[in-house]
Amino acid sequence: GQNIDQPTEMTATEGAIVQINCTYQTSGFNGLFWYQQHAGEAPTFLSYNVLDGLEEKGRFSSFLSRSKGYSYLLLKELQMKDSASYLCAVMDSNYQLIWGAGTKLIIKP
Amino acid sequence: IAGITQAPTSQILAAGRRMTLRCTQDMRHNAMYWYRQDLGLGLRLIHYSNTAGTTGKGEVPDGYSVSRANTDDFPLTLASAVPSQTSVYFCASSDRADTGELFFGEGSRLTVL
């Protein structure tokens, strides 16, 4: 079966750095995606990785290792507004997105 | 309208009733999707449409139907609602079917009693 694993919840301090991990087992691979979802709101696209390595976008970076079936989302200089759930999703060989259950990130002052 | 709009935002429904969730986008995107989101689970695809006039079944299609008569609209119908269909429903769109960059509506919270 296809599976995406990510931690259920993480806590970090304002101004710090946090790394949210995602491991996956899917039928084929056509890219890995990270989304942010604030409570009660819609998911919004954050980043996309299809090749191994690090993609940086401002305070957010996403890393991919296809051989290990592993990705992480790195958030730097955490702000209170970063409190949200972060969803990892993989596009399989049929171009269907397989979603993880999400990681709820709690930021403390 | 800007982006993707869903209606209603919230609804309480008696079991056995028919319900249609509406979704409209103004981005001229080819592909549209319906997901349900339940606590502790990832988003699950109900139905999708790669282009106007075509639809396909996702992971959890039973009890739901869709239509795609034009590019902009993608309604989801529950023919006879059951309590297990209590969920938050998200409509999404993308410019191509082979991209994972989706644009989501604000969601419809449905409670079936």
PDB file of C-alpha atoms in Angstrom:
ATOM      1  CA  GLY A   1       0.000   0.000   0.000  1.00  0.00           C
ATOM      2  CA  GLN A   2       0.909   3.642  -0.238  1.00  0.00           C
ATOM      3  CA  ASN A   3       1.882   5.451   2.916  1.00  0.00           C
ATOM      4  CA  ILE A   4       2.994   8.896   4.041  1.00  0.00           C
ATOM      5  CA  ASP A   5       4.284   9.294   7.602  1.00  0.00           C
ATOM      6  CA  GLN A   6       4.845  12.525   9.457  1.00  0.00           C
ATOM      7  CA  PRO A   7       4.770  13.391  13.174  1.00  0.00           C
ATOM      8  CA  THR A   8       1.353  14.258  14.566  1.00  0.00           C
ATOM      9  CA  GLU A   9       2.450  17.307  16.535  1.00  0.00           C
ATOM     10  CA  MET A  10       5.554  19.393  17.222  1.00  0.00           C
ATOM     11  CA  THR A  11       6.268  22.344  19.485  1.00  0.00           C
ATOM     12  CA  ALA A  12       8.878  25.046  18.888  1.00  0.00           C
ATOM     13  CA  THR A  13       9.805  28.457  20.197  1.00  0.00           C
ATOM     14  CA  GLU A  14       9.338  31.764  18.433  1.00  0.00           C
ATOM     15  CA  GLY A  15      12.533  32.772  16.628  1.00  0.00           C
ATOM     16  CA  ALA A  16      13.903  29.222  16.551  1.00  0.00           C
ATOM     17  CA  ILE A  17      14.247  26.657  13.742  1.00  0.00           C
ATOM     18  CA  VAL A  18      12.101  23.550  13.325  1.00  0.00           C
ATOM     19  CA  GLN A  19      12.371  20.577  10.972  1.00  0.00           C
ATOM     20  CA  ILE A  20       9.267  18.574  10.045  1.00  0.00           C
ATOM     21  CA  ASN A  21      10.045  15.159   8.600  1.00  0.00           C
ATOM     22  CA  CYS A  22       8.071  13.150   6.085  1.00  0.00           C
ATOM     23  CA  THR A  23       8.743   9.595   4.922  1.00  0.00           C
ATOM     24  CA  TYR A  24       6.870   7.942   2.106  1.00  0.00           C
ATOM     25  CA  GLN A  25       6.268   4.662   0.337  1.00  0.00           C
ATOM     26  CA  THR A  26       4.352   5.087  -2.902  1.00  0.00           C
ATOM     27  CA  SER A  27       3.800   3.426  -6.247  1.00  0.00           C
ATOM     28  CA  GLY A  28       6.095   5.606  -8.291  1.00  0.00           C
ATOM     29  CA  PHE A  29       7.142   9.172  -7.661  1.00  0.00           C
ATOM     30  CA  ASN A  30       6.322  12.348  -9.537  1.00  0.00           C
ATOM     31  CA  GLY A  31       7.129  14.932  -6.909  1.00  0.00           C
ATOM     32  CA  LEU A  32       6.703  15.782  -3.249  1.00  0.00           C
ATOM     33  CA  PHE A  33       4.671  18.741  -2.049  1.00  0.00           C
ATOM     34  CA  TRP A  34       4.315  20.641   1.223  1.00  0.00           C
ATOM     35  CA  TYR A  35       1.203  22.563   2.159  1.00  0.00           C
ATOM     36  CA  GLN A  36       0.376  24.812   5.105  1.00  0.00           C
ATOM     37  CA  GLN A  37      -3.069  24.725   6.684  1.00  0.00           C
ATOM     38  CA  HIS A  38      -4.114  27.129   9.423  1.00  0.00           C
ATOM     39  CA  ALA A  39      -6.874  25.879  11.712  1.00  0.00           C
ATOM     40  CA  GLY A  40     -10.268  26.154  10.051  1.00  0.00           C
ATOM     41  CA  GLU A  41      -8.792  27.245   6.743  1.00  0.00           C
ATOM     42  CA  ALA A  42      -7.868  25.758   3.380  1.00  0.00           C
ATOM     43  CA  PRO A  43      -4.465  24.204   2.653  1.00  0.00           C
ATOM     44  CA  THR A  44      -2.097  26.460   0.714  1.00  0.00           C
ATOM     45  CA  PHE A  45       0.840  25.321  -1.398  1.00  0.00           C
ATOM     46  CA  LEU A  46       4.310  25.893   0.071  1.00  0.00           C
ATOM     47  CA  SER A  47       6.885  23.950  -1.924  1.00  0.00           C
ATOM     48  CA  TYR A  48       7.623  21.286  -4.503  1.00  0.00           C
ATOM     49  CA  ASN A  49      10.590  18.891  -4.815  1.00  0.00           C
ATOM     50  CA  VAL A  50      11.117  16.436  -7.646  1.00  0.00           C
ATOM     51  CA  LEU A  51      14.919  16.166  -7.630  1.00  0.00           C
ATOM     52  CA  ASP A  52      17.146  15.361  -4.656  1.00  0.00           C
ATOM     53  CA  GLY A  53      18.371  18.324  -2.690  1.00  0.00           C
ATOM     54  CA  LEU A  54      17.258  21.469  -0.982  1.00  0.00           C
ATOM     55  CA  GLU A  55      14.801  24.026  -2.304  1.00  0.00           C
ATOM     56  CA  GLU A  56      14.846  27.344  -0.457  1.00  0.00           C
ATOM     57  CA  LYS A  57      12.049  29.868  -0.426  1.00  0.00           C
ATOM     58  CA  GLY A  58      12.545  32.635   2.085  1.00  0.00           C
ATOM     59  CA  ARG A  59      12.273  31.325   5.651  1.00  0.00           C
ATOM     60  CA  PHE A  60      11.056  27.944   4.382  1.00  0.00           C
ATOM     61  CA  SER A  61      13.206  25.222   2.804  1.00  0.00           C
ATOM     62  CA  SER A  62      12.292  21.724   1.679  1.00  0.00           C
ATOM     63  CA  PHE A  63      14.665  18.803   1.209  1.00  0.00           C
ATOM     64  CA  LEU A  64      14.197  15.572  -0.712  1.00  0.00           C
ATOM     65  CA  SER A  65      16.038  12.242  -0.826  1.00  0.00           C
ATOM     66  CA  ARG A  66      14.305   9.937  -3.287  1.00  0.00           C
ATOM     67  CA  SER A  67      16.540   6.958  -2.476  1.00  0.00           C
ATOM     68  CA  LYS A  68      15.532   7.174   1.194  1.00  0.00           C
ATOM     69  CA  GLY A  69      11.891   8.087   0.587  1.00  0.00           C
ATOM     70  CA  TYR A  70      12.401  11.088   2.827  1.00  0.00           C
ATOM     71  CA  SER A  71      11.729  14.788   2.896  1.00  0.00           C
ATOM     72  CA  TYR A  72      11.783  17.537   5.456  1.00  0.00           C
ATOM     73  CA  LEU A  73      10.400  21.037   5.703  1.00  0.00           C
ATOM     74  CA  LEU A  74      12.663  23.483   7.527  1.00  0.00           C
ATOM     75  CA  LEU A  75      11.187  26.635   8.997  1.00  0.00           C
ATOM     76  CA  LYS A  76      13.607  29.317  10.204  1.00  0.00           C
ATOM     77  CA  GLU A  77      13.066  32.399  12.382  1.00  0.00           C
ATOM     78  CA  LEU A  78       9.738  31.031  13.541  1.00  0.00           C
ATOM     79  CA  GLN A  79       6.890  33.468  13.934  1.00  0.00           C
ATOM     80  CA  MET A  80       3.617  32.996  15.812  1.00  0.00           C
ATOM     81  CA  LYS A  81       1.775  33.025  12.479  1.00  0.00           C
ATOM     82  CA  ASP A  82       3.644  29.827  11.523  1.00  0.00           C
ATOM     83  CA  SER A  83       1.418  27.929  13.969  1.00  0.00           C
ATOM     84  CA  ALA A  84      -0.456  25.644  11.580  1.00  0.00           C
ATOM     85  CA  SER A  85      -0.590  22.122  10.263  1.00  0.00           C
ATOM     86  CA  TYR A  86       1.932  21.161   7.599  1.00  0.00           C
ATOM     87  CA  LEU A  87       0.830  18.558   5.080  1.00  0.00           C
ATOM     88  CA  CYS A  88       3.218  16.367   3.092  1.00  0.00           C
ATOM     89  CA  ALA A  89       1.927  14.889  -0.169  1.00  0.00           C
ATOM     90  CA  VAL A  90       3.502  12.698  -2.847  1.00  0.00           C
ATOM     91  CA  MET A  91       2.367  12.398  -6.446  1.00  0.00           C
ATOM     92  CA  ASP A  92       2.416   8.745  -7.478  1.00  0.00           C
ATOM     93  CA  SER A  93       2.917   7.110 -10.874  1.00  0.00           C
ATOM     94  CA  ASN A  94      -0.743   7.759 -11.783  1.00  0.00           C
ATOM     95  CA  TYR A  95      -0.342  11.465 -10.957  1.00  0.00           C
ATOM     96  CA  GLN A  96      -2.569  11.073  -7.908  1.00  0.00           C
ATOM     97  CA  LEU A  97      -1.605  12.940  -4.745  1.00  0.00           C
ATOM     98  CA  ILE A  98      -1.181  10.792  -1.636  1.00  0.00           C
ATOM     99  CA  TRP A  99      -1.472  12.879   1.526  1.00  0.00           C
ATOM    100  CA  GLY A 100      -0.002  12.517   4.989  1.00  0.00           C
ATOM    101  CA  ALA A 101      -2.214  13.245   7.999  1.00  0.00           C
ATOM    102  CA  GLY A 102      -0.320  16.464   8.693  1.00  0.00           C
ATOM    103  CA  THR A 103       1.914  17.778  11.454  1.00  0.00           C
ATOM    104  CA  LYS A 104       0.415  20.314  13.828  1.00  0.00           C
ATOM    105  CA  LEU A 105       3.103  22.867  14.688  1.00  0.00           C
ATOM    106  CA  ILE A 106       2.637  24.823  17.904  1.00  0.00           C
ATOM    107  CA  ILE A 107       4.780  27.942  18.348  1.00  0.00           C
ATOM    108  CA  LYS A 108       5.368  29.195  21.879  1.00  0.00           C
ATOM    109  CA  PRO A 109       6.556  32.720  22.747  1.00  0.00           C
TER     110      PRO A 109
ATOM    111  CA  ILE B   1     -15.142  35.834  -7.430  1.00  0.00           C
ATOM    112  CA  ALA B   2     -11.432  35.387  -6.960  1.00  0.00           C
ATOM    113  CA  GLY B   3     -10.027  31.884  -6.993  1.00  0.00           C
ATOM    114  CA  ILE B   4     -12.228  29.013  -5.903  1.00  0.00           C
ATOM    115  CA  THR B   5     -15.529  29.344  -4.062  1.00  0.00           C
ATOM    116  CA  GLN B   6     -17.473  26.699  -2.169  1.00  0.00           C
ATOM    117  CA  ALA B   7     -21.013  26.748  -0.818  1.00  0.00           C
ATOM    118  CA  PRO B   8     -22.408  26.234   1.687  1.00  0.00           C
ATOM    119  CA  THR B   9     -19.735  26.978   4.278  1.00  0.00           C
ATOM    120  CA  SER B  10     -21.481  24.816   6.816  1.00  0.00           C
ATOM    121  CA  GLN B  11     -24.551  22.586   6.823  1.00  0.00           C
ATOM    122  CA  ILE B  12     -26.342  20.236   9.189  1.00  0.00           C
ATOM    123  CA  LEU B  13     -28.248  17.543   7.371  1.00  0.00           C
ATOM    124  CA  ALA B  14     -30.589  14.740   8.371  1.00  0.00           C
ATOM    125  CA  ALA B  15     -29.549  11.243   7.352  1.00  0.00           C
ATOM    126  CA  GLY B  16     -31.180  10.126   4.123  1.00  0.00           C
ATOM    127  CA  ARG B  17     -31.395  13.627   2.655  1.00  0.00           C
ATOM    128  CA  ARG B  18     -29.836  14.611  -0.649  1.00  0.00           C
ATOM    129  CA  MET B  19     -27.213  17.348  -0.589  1.00  0.00           C
ATOM    130  CA  THR B  20     -25.168  19.145  -3.226  1.00  0.00           C
ATOM    131  CA  LEU B  21     -21.978  21.002  -2.381  1.00  0.00           C
ATOM    132  CA  ARG B  22     -21.164  23.668  -4.925  1.00  0.00           C
ATOM    133  CA  CYS B  23     -17.714  24.593  -6.214  1.00  0.00           C
ATOM    134  CA  THR B  24     -16.842  27.308  -8.718  1.00  0.00           C
ATOM    135  CA  GLN B  25     -13.452  28.526  -9.912  1.00  0.00           C
ATOM    136  CA  ASP B  26     -12.573  31.513 -12.052  1.00  0.00           C
ATOM    137  CA  MET B  27      -8.965  30.592 -12.855  1.00  0.00           C
ATOM    138  CA  ARG B  28      -9.855  28.594 -15.986  1.00  0.00           C
ATOM    139  CA  HIS B  29      -8.124  25.588 -14.466  1.00  0.00           C
ATOM    140  CA  ASN B  30      -8.546  22.314 -16.325  1.00  0.00           C
ATOM    141  CA  ALA B  31      -8.485  19.944 -13.365  1.00  0.00           C
ATOM    142  CA  MET B  32     -10.762  19.958 -10.321  1.00  0.00           C
ATOM    143  CA  TYR B  33     -10.966  17.752  -7.252  1.00  0.00           C
ATOM    144  CA  TRP B  34     -13.128  16.963  -4.257  1.00  0.00           C
ATOM    145  CA  TYR B  35     -11.446  15.888  -1.013  1.00  0.00           C
ATOM    146  CA  ARG B  36     -12.718  15.091   2.425  1.00  0.00           C
ATOM    147  CA  GLN B  37     -10.656  15.827   5.513  1.00  0.00           C
ATOM    148  CA  ASP B  38     -11.222  13.927   8.758  1.00  0.00           C
ATOM    149  CA  LEU B  39      -9.339  14.267  12.035  1.00  0.00           C
ATOM    150  CA  GLY B  40      -6.185  12.165  12.084  1.00  0.00           C
ATOM    151  CA  LEU B  41      -6.384  11.273   8.410  1.00  0.00           C
ATOM    152  CA  GLY B  42      -4.840  12.784   5.344  1.00  0.00           C
ATOM    153  CA  LEU B  43      -6.927  14.416   2.675  1.00  0.00           C
ATOM    154  CA  ARG B  44      -8.783  11.705   0.770  1.00  0.00           C
ATOM    155  CA  LEU B  45      -9.782  12.140  -2.837  1.00  0.00           C
ATOM    156  CA  ILE B  46     -13.452  11.516  -3.560  1.00  0.00           C
ATOM    157  CA  HIS B  47     -13.750  12.370  -7.260  1.00  0.00           C
ATOM    158  CA  TYR B  48     -11.765  14.336  -9.764  1.00  0.00           C
ATOM    159  CA  SER B  49     -12.075  15.828 -13.225  1.00  0.00           C
ATOM    160  CA  ASN B  50      -9.054  16.283 -15.472  1.00  0.00           C
ATOM    161  CA  THR B  51     -10.972  18.457 -17.924  1.00  0.00           C
ATOM    162  CA  ALA B  52     -14.514  19.637 -18.588  1.00  0.00           C
ATOM    163  CA  GLY B  53     -16.775  16.768 -19.597  1.00  0.00           C
ATOM    164  CA  THR B  54     -14.752  14.052 -17.827  1.00  0.00           C
ATOM    165  CA  THR B  55     -14.773  12.728 -14.268  1.00  0.00           C
ATOM    166  CA  GLY B  56     -13.016   9.964 -12.360  1.00  0.00           C
ATOM    167  CA  LYS B  57     -13.271   8.128  -9.067  1.00  0.00           C
ATOM    168  CA  GLY B  58     -10.805   8.770  -6.292  1.00  0.00           C
ATOM    169  CA  GLU B  59      -9.996   6.816  -3.167  1.00  0.00           C
ATOM    170  CA  VAL B  60     -13.414   7.111  -1.446  1.00  0.00           C
ATOM    171  CA  PRO B  61     -16.111   7.635  -4.125  1.00  0.00           C
ATOM    172  CA  ASP B  62     -18.964   5.538  -2.675  1.00  0.00           C
ATOM    173  CA  GLY B  63     -22.064   7.568  -1.829  1.00  0.00           C
ATOM    174  CA  TYR B  64     -20.909  10.582  -3.869  1.00  0.00           C
ATOM    175  CA  SER B  65     -21.349  11.721  -7.445  1.00  0.00           C
ATOM    176  CA  VAL B  66     -19.986  14.636  -9.467  1.00  0.00           C
ATOM    177  CA  SER B  67     -20.489  16.327 -12.797  1.00  0.00           C
ATOM    178  CA  ARG B  68     -18.320  18.673 -14.875  1.00  0.00           C
ATOM    179  CA  ALA B  69     -20.565  20.316 -17.440  1.00  0.00           C
ATOM    180  CA  ASN B  70     -18.197  23.259 -17.895  1.00  0.00           C
ATOM    181  CA  THR B  71     -14.731  24.422 -16.872  1.00  0.00           C
ATOM    182  CA  ASP B  72     -15.791  26.500 -13.893  1.00  0.00           C
ATOM    183  CA  ASP B  73     -18.226  24.321 -11.919  1.00  0.00           C
ATOM    184  CA  PHE B  74     -17.743  20.996 -10.159  1.00  0.00           C
ATOM    185  CA  PRO B  75     -20.635  20.134  -7.823  1.00  0.00           C
ATOM    186  CA  LEU B  76     -20.497  17.185  -5.425  1.00  0.00           C
ATOM    187  CA  THR B  77     -23.758  15.379  -4.618  1.00  0.00           C
ATOM    188  CA  LEU B  78     -24.532  13.089  -1.706  1.00  0.00           C
ATOM    189  CA  ALA B  79     -27.566  11.121  -2.915  1.00  0.00           C
ATOM    190  CA  SER B  80     -28.627   9.884   0.521  1.00  0.00           C
ATOM    191  CA  ALA B  81     -26.462  11.215   3.322  1.00  0.00           C
ATOM    192  CA  VAL B  82     -25.192   8.955   6.115  1.00  0.00           C
ATOM    193  CA  PRO B  83     -23.485   9.949   9.400  1.00  0.00           C
ATOM    194  CA  SER B  84     -20.105   8.640   8.177  1.00  0.00           C
ATOM    195  CA  GLN B  85     -20.170  11.410   5.586  1.00  0.00           C
ATOM    196  CA  THR B  86     -19.810  13.981   8.355  1.00  0.00           C
ATOM    197  CA  SER B  87     -16.592  15.723   7.377  1.00  0.00           C
ATOM    198  CA  VAL B  88     -14.991  18.861   6.004  1.00  0.00           C
ATOM    199  CA  TYR B  89     -15.106  18.855   2.229  1.00  0.00           C
ATOM    200  CA  PHE B  90     -12.563  20.738   0.147  1.00  0.00           C
ATOM    201  CA  CYS B  91     -12.820  21.513  -3.532  1.00  0.00           C
ATOM    202  CA  ALA B  92      -9.534  22.197  -5.314  1.00  0.00           C
ATOM    203  CA  SER B  93      -8.316  23.003  -8.794  1.00  0.00           C
ATOM    204  CA  SER B  94      -5.081  22.967 -10.780  1.00  0.00           C
ATOM    205  CA  ASP B  95      -4.153  24.200 -14.221  1.00  0.00           C
ATOM    206  CA  ARG B  96      -3.061  20.696 -15.272  1.00  0.00           C
ATOM    207  CA  ALA B  97      -3.950  17.225 -14.069  1.00  0.00           C
ATOM    208  CA  ASP B  98      -0.275  16.250 -13.638  1.00  0.00           C
ATOM    209  CA  THR B  99       0.649  19.001 -11.175  1.00  0.00           C
ATOM    210  CA  GLY B 100       0.455  18.771  -7.415  1.00  0.00           C
ATOM    211  CA  GLU B 101       0.112  22.507  -6.959  1.00  0.00           C
ATOM    212  CA  LEU B 102      -3.550  22.738  -6.046  1.00  0.00           C
ATOM    213  CA  PHE B 103      -5.657  25.738  -5.130  1.00  0.00           C
ATOM    214  CA  PHE B 104      -8.243  24.969  -2.477  1.00  0.00           C
ATOM    215  CA  GLY B 105     -11.601  26.435  -1.615  1.00  0.00           C
ATOM    216  CA  GLU B 106     -12.335  27.395   1.968  1.00  0.00           C
ATOM    217  CA  GLY B 107     -14.139  24.153   2.688  1.00  0.00           C
ATOM    218  CA  SER B 108     -17.674  23.021   3.497  1.00  0.00           C
ATOM    219  CA  ARG B 109     -18.288  21.588   6.951  1.00  0.00           C
ATOM    220  CA  LEU B 110     -21.041  18.974   6.718  1.00  0.00           C
ATOM    221  CA  THR B 111     -22.683  17.283   9.684  1.00  0.00           C
ATOM    222  CA  VAL B 112     -25.053  14.375   9.037  1.00  0.00           C
ATOM    223  CA  LEU B 113     -27.286  13.442  11.962  1.00  0.00           C
TER     224      LEU B 113
END
